[in-house]
Amino acid sequence: MKVPIVRILHSPLKIHELIERIDLGSEAKLVGPAVLDGEMSIGVGYEVHFKGHISATVLLTCVRCLSKFKKQFEIDFKEKYLPESLAVTDMREKELSREDLDTFIYHSNYIDTSEIVKELLIVEIPPYPLCPKCRALDNS
Ligand SMILES: [Zn+2]
């Protein structure tokens, strides 16, 4: 969902959204829709605050036995997004590079919630996933 910034200027916006499709790359696939529950509001200097919860099931391939298995993700998040114009000024003033900022930057006059869910989900997916069987073998 693309949330125009004007929608949150005067009051916070509650978001409940089912996201059917998220491109997680070739190694992971979303099973059923991801569920997003959150609240978006605006702070000082058009800084967007977005907090909430993501629930998603992802089909992964085990790196050891190559079997496919499902993994449930429950992610609590609390993020800040700066408008690009402001972020650039901030970087110049503090001589920061883009990597130094712990906040995300938004480039337009809207925030795309599916992009946010994608980014948060990709971070949580293990780079070398092990299925429950192989994980049990590891621990024994
Ligand atoms: Zn396995």
Tab-separated table of N, CA and C and ligand atoms in Angstrom, residues 62-67 69 130-135, ligand 1:
chain	number	residue	atom	x	y	z
A	62	CYS	N	16.448	-25.950	2.655
A	62	CYS	CA	17.507	-26.301	3.594
A	62	CYS	C	18.844	-26.401	2.849
A	63	VAL	N	19.880	-25.753	3.387
A	63	VAL	CA	21.179	-25.761	2.697
A	63	VAL	C	21.845	-27.143	2.779
A	64	ARG	N	21.409	-27.970	3.736
A	64	ARG	CA	22.067	-29.263	3.907
A	64	ARG	C	21.381	-30.382	3.115
A	65	CYS	N	20.078	-30.548	3.311
A	65	CYS	CA	19.393	-31.674	2.651
A	65	CYS	C	18.547	-31.212	1.466
A	66	LEU	N	18.520	-29.944	1.211
A	66	LEU	CA	17.811	-29.342	0.080
A	66	LEU	C	16.298	-29.520	0.113
A	67	SER	N	15.766	-29.975	1.241
A	67	SER	CA	14.311	-30.084	1.331
A	67	SER	C	13.717	-28.703	1.608
A	69	PHE	N	11.094	-26.256	3.438
A	69	PHE	CA	10.364	-26.215	4.701
A	69	PHE	C	9.834	-24.821	4.950
A	130	LEU	N	18.488	-23.878	7.798
A	130	LEU	CA	18.499	-25.312	8.092
A	130	LEU	C	17.077	-25.740	8.432
A	131	CYS	N	16.632	-26.857	7.859
A	131	CYS	CA	15.291	-27.352	8.164
A	131	CYS	C	15.273	-27.888	9.599
A	132	PRO	N	14.105	-28.065	10.201
A	132	PRO	CA	14.034	-28.520	11.604
A	132	PRO	C	14.771	-29.850	11.822
A	133	LYS	N	14.716	-30.761	10.858
A	133	LYS	CA	15.402	-32.058	10.985
A	133	LYS	C	16.913	-31.878	11.103
A	134	CYS	N	17.462	-31.106	10.182
A	134	CYS	CA	18.915	-30.900	10.191
A	134	CYS	C	19.347	-30.112	11.428
A	135	ARG	N	18.489	-29.194	11.852
A	135	ARG	CA	18.810	-28.419	13.042
A	135	ARG	C	18.841	-29.346	14.265
B	1	ZN	ZN	17.607	-30.199	6.066
